[in-house]
Amino acid sequence: MAYLVLAVAILSEVLATVSLKLSEGFSKPLPSTLVVVGYLVAFSALGSVLKLGLPVGVAYAIWAGAGVALVAVIGTVFLGESISALQVLGLVLIIGGVVALELGGAQ
């Protein structure tokens, strides 16, 4: 159950972050509203994940790492932002670090 709620937290944070870009400095009402609602849902869901017993280090690493990776992909694919090989390597390292935290906690 905790991982399902964590997925909600991640997707809400990604929605809010992408909407932040689309809000153009909070000058567009719909994306601006999505920023506020998205972050409220994301932090509420993350709090619920911690209450469900997922360790804070693991939960935050998955939340932040997945968020960074998804926003980078969305920026590249849908928003026309460029990404270099070094940036891709950085994303791979972030994901590897999250996996290491998760696997290390299982022992």
CSV table of C-alpha atoms in Angstrom, one decimal:
chain,number,residue,atom,x,y,z
A,1,MET,CA,0.0,0.0,0.0
A,2,ALA,CA,2.8,2.4,0.9
A,3,TYR,CA,4.3,2.1,-2.6
A,4,LEU,CA,1.0,2.9,-4.3
A,5,VAL,CA,0.6,6.0,-2.2
A,6,LEU,CA,4.2,6.9,-3.0
A,7,ALA,CA,3.4,6.6,-6.7
A,8,VAL,CA,0.6,9.1,-6.2
A,9,ALA,CA,3.1,11.4,-4.4
A,10,ILE,CA,5.5,11.1,-7.3
A,11,LEU,CA,3.0,11.7,-10.1
A,12,SER,CA,1.5,14.6,-8.2
A,13,GLU,CA,4.9,16.2,-7.7
A,14,VAL,CA,5.8,15.7,-11.4
A,15,LEU,CA,2.4,17.2,-12.5
A,16,ALA,CA,3.1,20.2,-10.2
A,17,THR,CA,6.6,20.7,-11.4
A,18,VAL,CA,5.7,20.5,-15.1
A,19,SER,CA,2.8,22.9,-14.4
A,20,LEU,CA,5.2,25.3,-12.8
A,21,LYS,CA,7.0,25.6,-16.1
A,22,LEU,CA,3.7,25.9,-18.0
A,23,SER,CA,2.4,28.5,-15.6
A,24,GLU,CA,4.9,31.1,-17.0
A,25,GLY,CA,5.6,32.7,-13.7
A,26,PHE,CA,2.1,32.0,-12.3
A,27,SER,CA,0.6,34.2,-15.1
A,28,LYS,CA,-1.7,31.4,-16.4
A,29,PRO,CA,-4.5,30.3,-14.0
A,30,LEU,CA,-4.9,26.6,-14.8
A,31,PRO,CA,-1.2,25.6,-14.6
A,32,SER,CA,-0.8,27.8,-11.5
A,33,THR,CA,-3.7,26.0,-9.8
A,34,LEU,CA,-2.2,22.6,-10.8
A,35,VAL,CA,1.1,23.7,-9.2
A,36,VAL,CA,-0.6,24.4,-5.8
A,37,VAL,CA,-2.9,21.3,-5.9
A,38,GLY,CA,-0.2,19.0,-7.2
A,39,TYR,CA,2.3,19.9,-4.4
A,40,LEU,CA,-0.4,19.7,-1.7
A,41,VAL,CA,-1.3,16.2,-2.9
A,42,ALA,CA,2.4,15.2,-3.3
A,43,PHE,CA,3.4,16.3,0.2
A,44,SER,CA,0.2,14.9,1.8
A,45,ALA,CA,0.8,11.6,0.1
A,46,LEU,CA,4.5,11.5,1.1
A,47,GLY,CA,3.4,12.2,4.7
A,48,SER,CA,1.0,9.2,4.4
A,49,VAL,CA,3.8,7.0,3.1
A,50,LEU,CA,5.9,7.8,6.1
A,51,LYS,CA,3.0,7.1,8.4
A,52,LEU,CA,2.5,3.7,6.7
A,53,GLY,CA,6.1,2.9,7.8
A,54,LEU,CA,8.3,3.3,4.8
A,55,PRO,CA,11.7,4.7,6.0
A,56,VAL,CA,12.1,8.4,5.4
A,57,GLY,CA,15.4,7.9,3.5
A,58,VAL,CA,14.1,5.3,1.2
A,59,ALA,CA,10.7,7.1,0.6
A,60,TYR,CA,12.4,10.5,-0.1
A,61,ALA,CA,15.0,8.9,-2.3
A,62,ILE,CA,12.4,7.2,-4.5
A,63,TRP,CA,10.2,10.3,-4.5
A,64,ALA,CA,12.9,12.7,-5.4
A,65,GLY,CA,14.8,10.4,-7.8
A,66,ALA,CA,11.7,9.3,-9.7
A,67,GLY,CA,10.5,12.9,-9.9
A,68,VAL,CA,13.8,14.2,-11.2
A,69,ALA,CA,14.0,11.4,-13.9
A,70,LEU,CA,10.3,11.8,-15.0
A,71,VAL,CA,10.5,15.6,-15.2
A,72,ALA,CA,13.7,15.4,-17.2
A,73,VAL,CA,12.1,12.9,-19.7
A,74,ILE,CA,8.9,15.0,-19.9
A,75,GLY,CA,11.0,18.2,-20.5
A,76,THR,CA,13.0,16.5,-23.2
A,77,VAL,CA,10.1,14.7,-25.0
A,78,PHE,CA,7.2,17.2,-24.6
A,79,LEU,CA,8.7,20.6,-23.8
A,80,GLY,CA,11.6,20.5,-26.3
A,81,GLU,CA,14.3,20.8,-23.7
A,82,SER,CA,17.7,19.4,-24.6
A,83,ILE,CA,19.6,16.8,-22.6
A,84,SER,CA,23.2,15.9,-22.9
A,85,ALA,CA,24.9,12.5,-22.5
A,86,LEU,CA,26.4,13.7,-19.2
A,87,GLN,CA,22.9,14.6,-17.9
A,88,VAL,CA,21.6,11.2,-18.9
A,89,LEU,CA,24.5,9.7,-17.0
A,90,GLY,CA,23.5,11.8,-14.0
A,91,LEU,CA,19.9,10.4,-14.2
A,92,VAL,CA,21.2,6.9,-14.4
A,93,LEU,CA,23.4,7.5,-11.3
A,94,ILE,CA,20.4,8.9,-9.4
A,95,ILE,CA,18.3,5.9,-10.3
A,96,GLY,CA,21.2,3.6,-9.3
A,97,GLY,CA,21.5,5.3,-6.0
A,98,VAL,CA,17.8,4.9,-5.3
A,99,VAL,CA,18.0,1.2,-6.1
A,100,ALA,CA,21.0,0.8,-3.9
A,101,LEU,CA,19.1,2.5,-1.0
A,102,GLU,CA,16.1,0.2,-1.5
A,103,LEU,CA,18.2,-3.0,-1.8
A,104,GLY,CA,20.4,-2.0,1.2
A,105,GLY,CA,17.3,-1.5,3.4
A,106,ALA,CA,16.1,-5.0,2.6
A,107,GLN,CA,19.1,-6.6,4.3
